[in-house]
Amino acid sequence: MRTVAEHQAIVAGLISAPASRRVPLADAAGRVLAEDLRAARPLPAFDNSAMDGYAVLAADIATAQASQPVPLPVAADIPAGRVDGPALKPGTAHRIMTGAPMPEGADTVVQLEATDGGTDTVTVLESRSPGTHVRRAGEDVEAGEVVLTAGTRLGPAQLGLLAALGEPEVSVVPPLKVLVLSTGSELVEPGKPLLHGQIHESNGVMLAVAIRQAGAEAEQFHFVADDVAEFHSALDSRLAQVDLVVTSGGVSAGAYEVVKDALTGQGIEFVKVAMQPGMPQGAGMFSGVPVVTLPGNPVSALVSFEVFLRPALRAAMGFGDAARPVVQAPLTESLQSPAGRRQFRRGFLDRVSGKVRPIGPPGSHFLRWLAASDCLIDLDEEITELAAGAPVPVWILD
Ligand code: AMP
Ligand code: MG
């Protein structure tokens, strides 16, 4: 049997990074920056006022104080956005607003509150040293400086910075396109009635949403019956449009294992992985496209996605946090685990006590317990028994 780590490496090795792409800033949210970004211009782009007030020469108001105010004629008005402001003549003031360009010849802004607010003549009540309340060109970002490095996750603040630097687009690692293909002749779409022996299909939406939450794009194909020809025609119809195919079902040891039957000897290797749930796995390249085949039991499918696919997808898309955060937490109760299998138990991490409670039995069909959990308890192959209070690694899910 293959170890979990071995199969993780094989799946990761199949999925390569998508080619970077330039997209409008708003479409880049949550993506990873594909290359270092140099500022094409400084920020601020010009010296400007940090206050509403008056641009002056510090020397002209050096003696100003409440008992000895200095009057200055107001020679110009400079709202933000004015592009043709005149130079300041010594012995005068320009009324200036926050963000407006400093007039040539002025070296200081005295804020409105330290004056009488006059419009023809202003009376300045306090002195200011040169440079006060002036935002200097380039004091935030110098032209040519690397402001964001490749691999940075782009959120509101990073995209705001790019917009301020005048960039309409940014080069990102785009999402991988993943085809989700569920298999099983027993499957019926939710909302449709069931005959005895049929079940509602649940892996499709589960995997598609998990893929999207991992930062990739998912296309949920309507599922296929356990029929090799039907499977191949579904796969062939979509293969050229996707970067990865994820199937569920049809890979275990029984008969009618459609995925196994269709893809054995076609570049996909079907193996047993020493884990629970999720022992039957498959992975490989089919017609140049990576294919990862997950087991059909819903718990196995989602746990397999967490263990093998999510980290591989995220690493390929450049996310620094490809793996789930792992914490050590003491168990609320004792538990048993099979020897020779790495077991992933569903758990609930109590944020107050810091303890983790195993949820539900280990069986792979217990969906409601999966839905009640918020973490996976990762039990090493050699562990067979743990007492209450024993610390265990816990993968924190979304
Ligand atoms: P298989 O791996 O195809 O043998 O399926 C194992 C178990 O998972 C069976 O009980 C299937 O009915 C169930 N199963 C397989 N695929 C799905 C699916 N897409 N949605 C819900 N249950 C499934
Ligand atoms: Mg099946």
Coordinates of C-alpha atoms and ligand atoms in Angstrom, one line a residue:
M1 CA 0.0 0.0 0.0
R2 CA 1.1 3.5 -0.7
T3 CA 1.4 6.0 2.1
V4 CA -0.6 9.1 2.3
A5 CA 2.6 11.2 1.8
E6 CA 3.5 9.2 -1.3
H7 CA 0.1 9.7 -2.9
Q8 CA 0.1 13.3 -2.0
A9 CA 3.4 13.8 -3.8
I10 CA 2.1 11.9 -6.9
V11 CA -1.1 14.0 -7.1
A12 CA 0.9 17.2 -6.5
G13 CA 3.3 16.2 -9.3
L14 CA 0.4 15.9 -11.8
I15 CA -1.0 19.4 -11.4
S16 CA 1.1 22.2 -12.8
A17 CA 0.7 25.9 -12.5
P18 CA -1.6 27.6 -15.0
A19 CA 0.0 30.3 -17.2
S20 CA -0.3 33.7 -15.7
R21 CA -2.8 36.1 -17.1
R22 CA -3.4 39.9 -17.0
V23 CA -6.9 40.7 -15.6
P24 CA -8.7 43.9 -14.5
L25 CA -8.0 44.7 -10.9
A26 CA -11.5 43.8 -9.7
D27 CA -11.2 40.3 -11.2
A28 CA -7.9 39.7 -9.4
A29 CA -9.4 39.6 -5.9
G30 CA -8.2 36.5 -4.0
R31 CA -5.7 35.5 -6.7
V32 CA -1.9 35.3 -6.3
L33 CA 0.3 38.0 -8.0
A34 CA 2.3 36.2 -10.8
E35 CA 5.3 38.5 -10.8
D36 CA 7.0 41.2 -8.8
L37 CA 5.3 44.5 -9.2
R38 CA 7.4 47.7 -9.6
A39 CA 5.9 51.1 -9.2
A40 CA 5.8 52.9 -12.5
R41 CA 5.5 56.2 -10.6
P42 CA 6.0 57.6 -7.1
L43 CA 3.3 57.9 -4.4
P44 CA 2.4 60.6 -3.8
A45 CA 3.1 61.7 -7.3
F46 CA 3.7 65.3 -6.2
D47 CA 4.2 67.3 -3.0
N48 CA 0.7 67.9 -1.6
S49 CA -1.1 69.2 1.4
A50 CA -2.0 66.8 4.3
M51 CA -4.5 69.4 5.7
D52 CA -7.1 71.9 4.8
G53 CA -5.4 75.2 5.5
Y54 CA -2.9 77.6 4.0
A55 CA 0.3 77.0 2.1
V56 CA 3.0 79.5 3.2
L57 CA 6.7 80.0 3.7
A58 CA 7.6 78.9 7.2
A59 CA 9.9 81.9 7.5
D60 CA 6.9 84.3 6.9
I61 CA 5.1 82.9 10.0
A62 CA 8.1 82.3 12.2
T63 CA 6.9 84.9 14.8
A64 CA 3.2 84.0 14.8
Q65 CA 1.5 83.3 18.1
A66 CA -2.0 83.9 19.5
S67 CA -0.9 87.2 21.1
Q68 CA 1.0 88.2 18.0
P69 CA -0.8 86.9 14.9
V70 CA 0.7 87.3 11.4
P71 CA -1.7 88.5 8.6
L72 CA -1.0 87.4 5.1
P73 CA -2.9 88.2 1.9
V74 CA -4.5 85.1 0.3
A75 CA -3.2 85.1 -3.3
A76 CA -4.7 81.9 -4.6
D77 CA -7.2 79.1 -3.8
I78 CA -6.1 75.6 -4.5
P79 CA -8.7 72.9 -4.2
A80 CA -7.7 69.2 -4.7
G81 CA -7.5 68.6 -8.4
R82 CA -6.3 72.0 -9.4
V83 CA -3.6 71.6 -12.0
D84 CA -2.6 75.2 -12.8
G85 CA -1.9 76.7 -9.4
P86 CA 0.5 79.6 -9.5
A87 CA 3.7 79.8 -7.5
L88 CA 3.6 81.3 -4.0
K89 CA 5.2 84.7 -3.6
P90 CA 6.9 85.4 -0.3
G91 CA 4.7 87.3 2.1
T92 CA 1.5 85.7 0.8
A93 CA -0.6 82.6 1.5
H94 CA -2.5 80.2 -0.7
R95 CA -5.7 78.6 0.7
I96 CA -5.1 74.9 0.1
M97 CA -7.2 71.7 0.6
T98 CA -6.1 68.2 1.5
G99 CA -4.5 66.5 -1.4
A100 CA -4.1 69.7 -3.5
P101 CA -0.6 70.2 -5.0
M102 CA 1.8 72.4 -3.0
P103 CA 2.5 75.6 -4.8
E104 CA 6.1 76.1 -5.9
G105 CA 7.8 78.4 -3.4
A106 CA 5.7 77.2 -0.4
D107 CA 7.3 74.9 2.2
T108 CA 4.7 74.5 4.9
V109 CA 1.0 74.1 5.5
V110 CA -0.6 75.7 8.5
Q111 CA -3.9 74.1 9.1
L112 CA -7.2 75.9 9.1
E113 CA -7.6 75.6 12.9
A114 CA -4.4 77.6 13.5
T115 CA -5.8 80.6 11.5
D116 CA -8.9 82.8 11.4
G117 CA -9.9 81.0 8.2
G118 CA -9.9 84.3 6.2
T119 CA -10.3 84.2 2.4
D120 CA -8.9 87.6 1.4
T121 CA -6.4 87.9 4.2
V122 CA -5.6 85.1 6.6
T123 CA -4.4 85.7 10.2
V124 CA -2.0 83.0 11.2
L125 CA -2.0 82.2 15.0
E126 CA 0.9 79.7 15.2
S127 CA 4.3 79.2 13.7
R128 CA 5.3 76.0 11.8
S129 CA 8.6 74.5 11.0
P130 CA 9.3 73.9 7.2
G131 CA 7.7 70.8 5.8
T132 CA 4.8 70.7 8.3
H133 CA 1.7 69.0 6.9
V134 CA 3.3 68.4 3.5
R135 CA 3.1 65.0 2.0
R136 CA 6.3 64.6 0.0
A137 CA 6.4 63.1 -3.5
G138 CA 7.6 59.5 -3.2
E139 CA 7.5 59.3 0.6
D140 CA 5.1 56.3 0.4
V141 CA 6.4 54.6 -2.7
E142 CA 9.4 55.6 -4.8
A143 CA 9.2 55.1 -8.6
G144 CA 10.9 51.8 -9.6
E145 CA 10.5 50.2 -6.2
V146 CA 9.1 46.7 -5.9
V147 CA 5.8 47.2 -4.0
L148 CA 4.4 43.7 -4.2
T149 CA 6.3 40.5 -4.7
A150 CA 5.3 37.5 -6.8
G151 CA 3.2 35.2 -4.7
T152 CA 1.3 37.9 -2.8
R153 CA -2.4 37.2 -2.3
L154 CA -4.3 40.1 -3.7
G155 CA -6.9 41.5 -1.4
P156 CA -8.6 44.9 -1.1
A157 CA -5.5 46.8 0.2
Q158 CA -3.1 45.4 -2.5
L159 CA -5.6 46.1 -5.3
G160 CA -6.1 49.6 -3.9
L161 CA -2.4 50.2 -4.0
L162 CA -2.2 49.0 -7.6
A163 CA -5.0 51.3 -8.6
A164 CA -3.3 54.2 -6.8
L165 CA -0.2 53.4 -8.8
G166 CA -2.2 53.8 -12.0
E167 CA -2.4 50.1 -12.9
P168 CA -5.7 49.1 -14.6
E169 CA -4.7 45.4 -14.7
V170 CA -2.5 43.0 -12.9
S171 CA -0.8 39.7 -13.8
V172 CA -2.2 36.9 -11.7
V173 CA -2.1 33.1 -11.5
P174 CA -5.6 32.3 -12.8
P175 CA -7.8 29.5 -11.3
L176 CA -7.3 26.0 -12.6
K177 CA -10.4 24.6 -14.3
V178 CA -11.5 21.4 -12.8
L179 CA -14.1 19.0 -14.2
V180 CA -16.1 17.1 -11.5
L181 CA -17.4 13.9 -12.8
S182 CA -19.5 11.7 -10.5
T183 CA -20.2 8.1 -11.4
G184 CA -22.8 5.6 -10.4
S185 CA -25.9 4.0 -12.0
E186 CA -27.7 4.4 -8.6
L187 CA -27.4 8.2 -8.7
V188 CA -30.3 10.5 -9.1
E189 CA -30.3 14.3 -9.2
P190 CA -31.6 16.0 -6.0
G191 CA -35.1 17.1 -6.5
K192 CA -36.0 14.1 -8.6
P193 CA -37.9 11.1 -7.1
L194 CA -36.1 7.9 -6.2
L195 CA -36.9 4.3 -6.9
H196 CA -35.9 1.8 -4.2
G197 CA -32.2 1.3 -4.7
Q198 CA -31.4 4.7 -6.0
I199 CA -29.8 7.6 -4.0
H200 CA -29.5 11.3 -4.5
E201 CA -26.2 12.3 -5.9
S202 CA -24.2 14.4 -3.4
N203 CA -20.5 14.2 -4.3
G204 CA -20.8 16.5 -7.2
V205 CA -21.9 19.7 -5.4
M206 CA -19.7 18.8 -2.5
L207 CA -16.5 18.5 -4.6
A208 CA -17.4 21.5 -6.8
V209 CA -17.9 23.8 -3.9
A210 CA -14.7 22.5 -2.2
I211 CA -12.8 23.1 -5.4
R212 CA -14.1 26.7 -5.7
Q213 CA -13.3 27.3 -2.0
A214 CA -9.8 26.2 -2.7
G215 CA -9.5 29.0 -5.3
A216 CA -10.1 26.9 -8.5
E217 CA -13.0 26.8 -11.0
A218 CA -15.2 23.8 -10.9
E219 CA -17.5 22.5 -13.7
Q220 CA -19.9 20.0 -12.3
F221 CA -20.8 17.6 -15.0
H222 CA -24.0 15.7 -14.8
F223 CA -23.0 12.3 -13.5
V224 CA -22.6 9.2 -15.5
A225 CA -23.9 5.7 -15.1
D226 CA -21.5 2.8 -14.6
D227 CA -20.9 2.4 -18.3
V228 CA -17.5 2.6 -19.8
A229 CA -18.7 4.0 -23.1
E230 CA -20.8 6.6 -21.4
F231 CA -17.9 7.5 -19.1
H232 CA -15.5 8.0 -22.0
S233 CA -18.0 10.1 -24.0
A234 CA -18.6 12.4 -21.0
L235 CA -14.9 12.7 -20.4
D236 CA -13.9 13.2 -24.1
S237 CA -16.6 15.9 -24.5
R238 CA -15.0 18.1 -21.8
L239 CA -11.3 17.1 -21.7
A240 CA -10.0 19.9 -23.9
Q241 CA -11.6 22.6 -21.8
V242 CA -10.2 21.7 -18.4
D243 CA -6.9 21.5 -16.5
L244 CA -7.8 18.6 -14.3
V245 CA -10.5 16.0 -14.0
V246 CA -11.7 14.7 -10.6
T247 CA -14.0 11.7 -10.6
S248 CA -15.8 10.1 -7.7
G249 CA -16.9 6.5 -7.4
G250 CA -16.1 3.4 -9.4
V251 CA -12.6 2.8 -8.2
S252 CA -12.9 0.1 -5.5
A253 CA -12.5 -3.6 -5.6
G254 CA -16.0 -4.6 -6.7
A255 CA -17.5 -5.2 -10.2
Y256 CA -18.9 -2.4 -12.3
E257 CA -16.1 -0.1 -11.2
V258 CA -16.5 2.2 -14.2
V259 CA -13.6 4.6 -13.6
K260 CA -11.2 1.8 -13.1
D261 CA -12.5 -0.2 -16.0
A262 CA -12.4 2.9 -18.3
L263 CA -9.0 4.2 -17.3
T264 CA -6.9 1.2 -16.4
G265 CA -4.0 1.0 -18.8
Q266 CA -4.7 4.5 -20.1
G267 CA -2.2 6.4 -17.9
I268 CA -4.1 6.2 -14.6
E269 CA -2.7 4.2 -11.8
F270 CA -5.2 2.7 -9.4
V271 CA -3.7 2.0 -5.9
K272 CA -4.5 1.4 -2.3
V273 CA -3.5 4.1 0.1
A274 CA -2.9 3.3 3.7
M275 CA -5.6 5.6 5.0
Q276 CA -9.1 5.6 6.4
P277 CA -11.4 6.7 4.9
G278 CA -10.3 6.8 1.3
M279 CA -8.2 3.7 0.6
P280 CA -8.9 3.2 -3.1
Q281 CA -7.4 6.1 -5.1
G282 CA -6.2 6.7 -8.6
A283 CA -4.2 9.3 -10.3
G284 CA -2.4 9.9 -13.6
M285 CA -2.4 11.6 -17.0
F286 CA -5.1 10.8 -19.5
S287 CA -4.7 12.3 -23.0
G288 CA -2.4 15.0 -21.5
V289 CA -4.8 16.0 -18.8
P290 CA -4.3 15.1 -15.1
V291 CA -7.0 12.9 -13.7
V292 CA -7.5 12.2 -10.0
T293 CA -10.1 9.5 -9.2
L294 CA -11.6 9.7 -5.7
P295 CA -13.6 7.0 -4.0
G296 CA -17.4 7.2 -4.1
N297 CA -18.4 7.2 -0.5
P298 CA -19.1 10.9 0.3
V299 CA -16.9 11.0 3.4
S300 CA -14.0 9.3 1.6
A301 CA -14.5 11.7 -1.4
L302 CA -14.3 14.8 0.7
V303 CA -11.5 13.6 3.0
S304 CA -9.5 12.5 -0.1
F305 CA -10.1 15.9 -1.6
E306 CA -8.7 17.6 1.6
V307 CA -5.7 15.3 1.9
F308 CA -4.6 15.0 -1.8
L309 CA -6.3 17.6 -4.0
R310 CA -6.7 20.8 -2.0
P311 CA -3.1 21.2 -1.2
A312 CA -2.0 20.2 -4.7
L313 CA -4.4 22.7 -6.3
R314 CA -3.5 25.5 -4.1
A315 CA 0.3 25.0 -4.4
A316 CA -0.1 24.9 -8.2
M317 CA -2.0 28.2 -8.1
G318 CA 0.8 29.8 -6.0
F319 CA -1.0 30.1 -2.7
G320 CA 1.5 30.2 0.2
D321 CA -1.0 28.6 2.5
A322 CA -1.6 25.5 0.4
A323 CA -2.1 23.3 3.4
R324 CA -4.8 23.6 6.1
P325 CA -3.6 25.2 9.3
V326 CA -2.8 22.4 11.8
V327 CA -3.0 22.7 15.6
Q328 CA -2.3 20.3 18.4
A329 CA -5.4 19.8 20.5
P330 CA -6.2 17.4 23.4
L331 CA -8.9 14.9 22.7
T332 CA -12.1 15.2 24.8
E333 CA -12.5 11.4 24.8
S334 CA -10.4 8.3 24.0
L335 CA -10.5 6.7 20.6
Q336 CA -9.3 3.8 18.6
S337 CA -7.7 3.7 15.2
P338 CA -6.7 0.9 12.9
A339 CA -3.0 -0.1 12.8
G340 CA -1.2 0.6 9.5
R341 CA -3.7 3.2 8.3
R342 CA -3.5 6.9 8.7
Q343 CA -6.9 7.8 9.9
F344 CA -8.7 11.1 9.4
R345 CA -11.6 11.4 11.9
R346 CA -14.1 14.1 11.8
G347 CA -13.9 16.4 14.8
F348 CA -15.2 19.5 16.3
L349 CA -12.7 21.9 17.8
D350 CA -14.0 23.8 20.8
R351 CA -12.4 27.2 20.5
V352 CA -13.0 28.0 24.2
S353 CA -11.5 24.8 25.8
G354 CA -9.1 24.2 22.9
K355 CA -10.1 20.5 23.0
V356 CA -11.1 18.5 20.0
R357 CA -14.1 16.2 20.1
P358 CA -14.3 13.3 17.6
I359 CA -17.6 13.4 15.8
G360 CA -19.5 10.3 14.6
P361 CA -18.3 6.8 13.8
P362 CA -15.4 6.3 11.4
G363 CA -17.6 4.8 8.6
S364 CA -17.4 6.5 5.2
H365 CA -21.2 7.0 4.6
F366 CA -22.0 9.0 7.7
L367 CA -22.6 12.3 6.0
R368 CA -24.5 14.1 8.8
W369 CA -21.4 13.7 11.0
L370 CA -19.3 15.1 8.3
A371 CA -21.6 18.1 8.2
A372 CA -21.3 18.5 11.9
S373 CA -17.5 18.7 12.0
D374 CA -15.2 21.6 11.5
C375 CA -11.9 19.8 11.5
L376 CA -10.1 16.6 10.7
I377 CA -8.2 14.7 13.4
D378 CA -5.1 13.3 11.8
L379 CA -4.1 9.9 13.4
D380 CA -0.8 8.5 12.4
E381 CA -0.5 5.0 10.9
E382 CA 1.0 3.4 14.1
I383 CA -1.6 4.8 16.5
T384 CA -4.1 2.2 17.7
E385 CA -5.4 3.8 20.8
L386 CA -5.4 7.2 22.4
A387 CA -6.6 8.3 25.8
A388 CA -8.8 11.3 26.5
G389 CA -6.5 14.3 26.9
A390 CA -3.9 13.0 24.4
P391 CA -2.8 15.8 22.0
V392 CA -3.6 15.1 18.3
P393 CA -2.9 17.1 15.1
V394 CA -6.1 18.8 14.0
W395 CA -6.6 20.2 10.5
I396 CA -8.8 23.3 10.7
L397 CA -11.3 23.4 7.8
D398 CA -13.1 26.5 6.7
Ligands
AMP1 P1 -18.3 3.3 -5.4 O1 -17.0 3.9 -5.1 O2 -18.8 3.8 -6.7 O3 -18.4 1.9 -5.2 O4 -19.3 4.0 -4.4 C1 -19.2 3.8 -3.0 C2 -20.4 4.3 -2.3 O5 -20.5 5.6 -2.4 C3 -21.7 3.7 -2.7 O6 -22.6 3.5 -1.6 C4 -22.2 4.7 -3.7 O7 -23.6 4.7 -3.8 C5 -21.8 6.0 -3.0 N1 -21.6 7.0 -4.0 C6 -20.8 7.0 -5.1 N2 -20.8 8.1 -5.7 C7 -21.7 8.9 -5.1 C8 -22.2 10.2 -5.3 N3 -21.8 11.0 -6.4 N4 -23.1 10.8 -4.4 C9 -23.5 10.0 -3.4 N5 -23.1 8.8 -3.1 C10 -22.2 8.2 -4.0
MG2 MG -20.2 3.4 -8.0

